Amino acid sequence: MQKINPRSITLDQIAKYSSWPSKLLSIEPFAYRHKNASEINREFGDEKWGRLLDIFEKKSTFSLNDLEIAEQNLNQEIPCYSNSLGFYLIRVRQANIEQIKIYESILSKYASSSSALVELGAGYGSKILQLSNFLDMSTLPLFAGEYTQSGCNLISLLAKNMGKNIQVGHCDFNNPDLLEIEIPENAIIFTSYSVHYVPELNRAFVDFLKKFKPRVVVHFEPCFEFFDAHSLHGLMCRRYMELNDYTKNIASTIIDGCDRIGASIQIQKNVHGCNPFLPFSVIEWSIKD
């Protein structure tokens, strides 16, 4: 694996490499969009995953790397944030490697005692399929739930090209009873930058996941409530989520739900972000024996 050498920068210097500080300060115009069903279908179902599906369903063979190259400029240098390193510059490809290694370090702890690996809100499957390449998780059956049909189709197509079996179906956090995959008991269930697209997370979210009797549930999600309202960076993160109409009650809903059902919970706040204004926190919870 290529060695990652981040170059440290300050909060002030982010404006040199990103347009977001100007947008957050209302210096540069930003088109505000509400995150409703039609907007999510436009952004992901049509423009992102739909565009990629149009390209790759015509190809006889392709790799995850081919998809990632078509999705983003992997050589672009971008500002990132880490709770251990602060702000730094790194290439997109290296930032993606950093992120998946964090996921692996947490999820692999549960692999030997779990029945399957499940991602809800899986996009085009890049996270779950990458994780399935790690030795600890390579033998686990794979399940992916995704909101958009183009995303579901891409996951199936990508998995086929990678020689992997995966059960794929529709998933809607607003209507969890419509889940189209059969999650086995004792599975690792995780979400990654997907729950924050729900306008307001339903109080029954934890109860919905509990019914699958998971080994553990892990959320890699940006949490508005964990951004410090008494720091400049925290305020900018909050403003970023407000402008993008992202969910503001993820942390409190999950914590309250775990308290209600008596689940054990571990939290790491603002761990890492390929976008310095949208770092994810890690919330791990499981049902007590």
Coordinates of C-alpha atoms in Angstrom, one line a residue:
M1 CA 0.0 0.0 0.0
Q2 CA 1.2 3.5 -0.9
K3 CA 2.6 5.4 2.1
I4 CA 0.4 8.4 3.1
N5 CA 2.2 11.6 3.7
P6 CA -0.2 14.4 4.7
R7 CA 1.0 18.0 4.6
S8 CA -0.3 20.0 7.6
I9 CA -2.2 23.3 7.0
T10 CA -4.1 25.7 9.3
L11 CA -7.9 26.4 9.3
D12 CA -7.1 29.7 7.6
Q13 CA -5.3 28.0 4.7
I14 CA -8.3 25.8 3.8
A15 CA -9.8 28.8 1.8
K16 CA -6.8 28.4 -0.6
Y17 CA -7.8 24.9 -1.5
S18 CA -11.6 24.9 -1.1
S19 CA -14.4 27.2 -2.1
W20 CA -16.5 26.2 1.0
P21 CA -15.2 28.9 3.4
S22 CA -16.5 31.5 1.0
K23 CA -19.8 29.7 0.6
L24 CA -20.2 29.3 4.4
L25 CA -19.5 33.0 4.9
S26 CA -22.0 33.9 2.1
I27 CA -19.3 35.5 0.0
E28 CA -19.7 33.0 -2.9
P29 CA -23.3 32.1 -3.9
F30 CA -24.6 28.7 -3.0
A31 CA -27.8 27.1 -4.3
Y32 CA -29.6 25.8 -1.2
R33 CA -31.5 22.5 -1.9
H34 CA -33.8 20.7 0.5
K35 CA -32.9 17.0 1.0
N36 CA -36.2 15.4 0.0
A37 CA -36.9 12.3 -2.0
S38 CA -36.9 14.0 -5.4
E39 CA -33.7 15.9 -4.6
I40 CA -31.8 12.7 -3.5
N41 CA -33.0 10.9 -6.6
R42 CA -31.8 13.8 -8.8
E43 CA -28.4 14.1 -7.1
F44 CA -27.6 10.4 -6.8
G45 CA -30.1 8.3 -8.7
D46 CA -29.7 10.4 -11.9
E47 CA -26.6 12.6 -11.8
K48 CA -24.1 10.5 -9.8
W49 CA -24.9 6.8 -9.7
G50 CA -27.1 7.1 -12.8
R51 CA -24.3 8.6 -14.8
L52 CA -21.9 5.9 -13.7
L53 CA -24.4 3.2 -14.5
D54 CA -24.8 4.5 -18.0
I55 CA -21.0 4.3 -18.5
F56 CA -20.3 0.9 -16.9
E57 CA -23.3 -1.2 -17.8
K58 CA -21.9 -1.1 -21.4
K59 CA -18.5 -2.4 -20.4
S60 CA -17.8 -6.2 -20.3
T61 CA -15.3 -5.8 -17.4
F62 CA -14.2 -3.1 -15.0
S63 CA -12.8 -2.6 -11.5
L64 CA -13.7 -0.6 -8.5
N65 CA -10.8 1.6 -9.3
D66 CA -12.3 2.3 -12.7
L67 CA -15.5 3.4 -11.1
E68 CA -13.7 5.6 -8.6
I69 CA -11.7 7.3 -11.4
A70 CA -14.9 8.1 -13.2
E71 CA -16.5 9.4 -10.0
Q72 CA -13.7 11.8 -8.8
N73 CA -10.2 13.0 -9.6
L74 CA -8.2 10.7 -7.4
N75 CA -5.0 12.7 -7.9
Q76 CA -6.5 16.0 -6.8
E77 CA -5.0 17.4 -3.6
I78 CA -7.7 18.3 -1.1
P79 CA -7.9 19.6 2.5
C80 CA -9.0 17.0 5.1
Y81 CA -9.5 16.9 8.8
S82 CA -8.5 14.3 11.4
N83 CA -9.0 14.5 15.2
S84 CA -5.4 13.3 15.6
L85 CA -3.7 15.3 12.8
G86 CA -5.9 18.4 12.5
F87 CA -6.1 20.0 9.0
Y88 CA -3.9 18.7 6.2
L89 CA -3.6 18.3 2.5
I90 CA -3.7 14.9 0.8
R91 CA -4.6 13.4 -2.6
V92 CA -8.1 12.0 -2.9
R93 CA -6.9 8.5 -3.5
Q94 CA -4.9 8.6 -0.3
A95 CA -7.8 10.2 1.7
N96 CA -10.1 7.3 0.5
I97 CA -7.5 4.8 1.7
E98 CA -7.3 6.5 5.1
Q99 CA -11.0 6.4 5.5
I100 CA -11.5 2.7 4.6
K101 CA -8.7 1.8 7.0
I102 CA -10.5 3.5 9.8
Y103 CA -13.6 1.6 9.0
E104 CA -11.7 -1.7 8.8
S105 CA -10.0 -1.1 12.1
I106 CA -13.4 -0.8 13.9
L107 CA -15.5 -3.4 12.0
S108 CA -12.8 -6.1 11.9
K109 CA -13.1 -6.4 15.8
Y110 CA -16.4 -8.1 15.3
A111 CA -15.8 -10.1 12.2
S112 CA -14.9 -13.5 13.8
S113 CA -18.1 -13.5 15.9
S114 CA -20.5 -12.2 13.2
S115 CA -22.7 -13.9 10.6
A116 CA -22.6 -11.2 7.8
L117 CA -21.5 -7.7 6.8
V118 CA -24.4 -5.4 6.0
E119 CA -24.3 -1.8 4.7
L120 CA -27.4 0.3 4.7
G121 CA -27.3 3.4 2.4
A122 CA -24.5 1.7 0.4
G123 CA -24.3 4.1 -2.6
Y124 CA -22.7 2.0 -5.4
G125 CA -21.1 -0.4 -3.0
S126 CA -17.5 1.0 -2.8
K127 CA -17.2 0.7 1.0
I128 CA -18.7 -2.7 1.7
L129 CA -16.9 -4.3 -1.3
Q130 CA -13.6 -2.8 -0.3
L131 CA -14.1 -4.0 3.3
S132 CA -14.8 -7.5 2.0
N133 CA -11.2 -7.6 0.6
F134 CA -9.7 -7.4 4.1
L135 CA -8.8 -10.9 5.4
D136 CA -10.9 -10.6 8.6
M137 CA -14.1 -9.9 6.6
S138 CA -13.4 -11.8 3.4
T139 CA -15.5 -14.8 4.3
L140 CA -18.6 -12.9 5.6
P141 CA -21.7 -12.9 3.4
L142 CA -22.5 -9.5 2.1
F143 CA -25.8 -7.5 2.1
A144 CA -26.3 -4.0 0.8
G145 CA -29.4 -1.7 1.1
E146 CA -29.5 1.4 -1.1
Y147 CA -32.1 4.0 -1.7
T148 CA -31.7 4.6 -5.5
Q149 CA -32.3 2.0 -8.1
S150 CA -29.2 3.0 -10.1
G151 CA -27.1 2.6 -7.0
C152 CA -28.6 -0.9 -6.5
N153 CA -27.8 -1.8 -10.1
L154 CA -24.3 -0.5 -9.8
I155 CA -23.6 -2.5 -6.7
S156 CA -24.7 -5.7 -8.4
L157 CA -22.7 -5.0 -11.5
L158 CA -19.6 -4.0 -9.6
A159 CA -19.8 -7.1 -7.3
K160 CA -20.2 -9.4 -10.4
N161 CA -17.0 -7.8 -11.9
M162 CA -15.2 -8.3 -8.6
G163 CA -16.3 -12.0 -8.4
K164 CA -18.3 -11.4 -5.2
N165 CA -21.7 -12.5 -4.1
I166 CA -23.9 -9.8 -2.5
Q167 CA -27.6 -9.5 -1.8
V168 CA -28.8 -6.1 -2.9
G169 CA -32.1 -4.3 -2.3
H170 CA -33.9 -1.0 -1.8
C171 CA -33.4 0.7 1.6
D172 CA -35.2 3.9 2.8
F173 CA -34.4 5.2 6.3
N174 CA -37.7 7.1 6.1
N175 CA -39.7 3.9 5.5
P176 CA -37.6 1.1 7.1
D177 CA -40.3 -1.4 6.7
L178 CA -39.7 -1.4 3.0
L179 CA -36.2 -2.8 3.3
E180 CA -35.7 -5.4 0.5
I181 CA -32.9 -7.4 1.9
E182 CA -33.1 -10.2 4.5
I183 CA -30.5 -9.4 7.1
P184 CA -29.5 -12.5 9.1
E185 CA -29.2 -12.4 12.9
N186 CA -25.8 -11.6 14.5
A187 CA -24.6 -9.5 11.5
I188 CA -22.4 -6.4 11.5
I189 CA -24.6 -3.6 10.3
F190 CA -23.0 -0.3 9.3
T191 CA -23.9 3.1 7.7
S192 CA -21.5 5.5 6.1
Y193 CA -22.4 9.1 5.2
S194 CA -26.0 8.0 4.4
V195 CA -28.1 8.7 7.5
H196 CA -27.4 12.4 7.2
Y197 CA -29.5 12.6 4.1
V198 CA -32.7 12.0 6.1
P199 CA -34.4 15.4 6.8
E200 CA -35.1 14.3 10.4
L201 CA -34.2 10.9 11.8
N202 CA -37.2 8.9 13.0
R203 CA -37.3 8.2 16.8
A204 CA -37.8 4.5 15.9
F205 CA -34.5 4.2 13.9
V206 CA -32.7 2.2 16.6
D207 CA -35.8 0.0 17.2
F208 CA -35.8 -0.8 13.5
L209 CA -32.2 -2.0 13.5
K210 CA -32.6 -3.8 16.8
K211 CA -35.2 -6.2 15.3
F212 CA -32.5 -7.8 13.1
K213 CA -30.7 -8.9 16.3
P214 CA -27.3 -7.6 15.1
R215 CA -23.9 -8.4 16.6
V216 CA -23.1 -4.7 16.4
V217 CA -24.3 -1.6 14.6
V218 CA -21.7 1.0 13.6
H219 CA -22.5 4.5 12.2
F220 CA -19.8 6.4 10.4
E221 CA -21.8 9.6 10.2
P222 CA -21.4 13.4 10.5
C223 CA -23.2 14.5 13.7
F224 CA -24.4 18.1 13.9
E225 CA -24.7 17.8 17.7
F226 CA -21.1 16.8 18.1
F227 CA -19.7 20.0 16.4
D228 CA -18.6 22.4 19.0
A229 CA -20.7 25.6 18.9
H230 CA -17.9 27.4 20.8
S231 CA -15.2 26.9 18.1
L232 CA -14.8 28.4 14.7
H233 CA -14.3 25.0 13.0
G234 CA -17.4 23.6 14.9
L235 CA -19.5 26.5 13.8
M236 CA -18.4 26.1 10.2
C237 CA -19.2 22.4 10.2
R238 CA -22.7 23.2 11.6
R239 CA -23.2 25.9 8.9
Y240 CA -22.1 23.4 6.2
M241 CA -24.8 20.9 7.4
E242 CA -27.4 23.6 7.6
L243 CA -26.7 24.9 4.0
N244 CA -26.9 21.3 2.7
D245 CA -30.0 20.5 4.7
Y246 CA -28.4 17.5 6.4
T247 CA -29.8 15.7 9.4
K248 CA -29.2 17.4 12.7
N249 CA -30.5 14.8 15.1
I250 CA -28.5 11.7 14.3
A251 CA -26.5 11.5 17.6
S252 CA -29.4 12.3 20.0
T253 CA -31.7 9.9 18.2
I254 CA -29.3 7.0 18.4
I255 CA -28.2 7.8 22.0
D256 CA -31.9 8.1 23.1
G257 CA -32.8 4.9 21.2
C258 CA -29.9 3.0 22.8
D259 CA -30.9 4.2 26.3
R260 CA -34.5 3.2 25.6
I261 CA -33.6 -0.4 24.7
G262 CA -30.7 -0.8 27.1
A263 CA -28.0 -1.1 24.4
S264 CA -24.3 -0.4 25.2
I265 CA -22.8 2.4 23.1
Q266 CA -19.3 3.8 22.3
I267 CA -18.7 7.1 20.6
Q268 CA -15.7 8.7 18.9
K269 CA -16.5 12.2 17.9
N270 CA -15.3 13.9 14.6
V271 CA -12.8 11.2 13.7
H272 CA -12.0 12.0 10.1
G273 CA -13.3 13.9 7.1
C274 CA -12.2 14.0 3.5
N275 CA -14.2 17.2 3.6
P276 CA -12.8 19.2 6.6
F277 CA -16.3 20.6 7.3
L278 CA -18.0 17.2 7.3
P279 CA -16.0 14.8 9.5
F280 CA -17.7 11.6 10.6
S281 CA -18.1 10.4 14.1
V282 CA -18.2 6.8 15.0
I283 CA -21.1 5.4 17.0
E284 CA -21.0 1.7 17.9
W285 CA -23.8 0.1 19.7
S286 CA -24.9 -3.4 20.5
I287 CA -27.7 -5.1 22.5
K288 CA -26.5 -6.2 26.0
D289 CA -26.6 -10.0 26.6

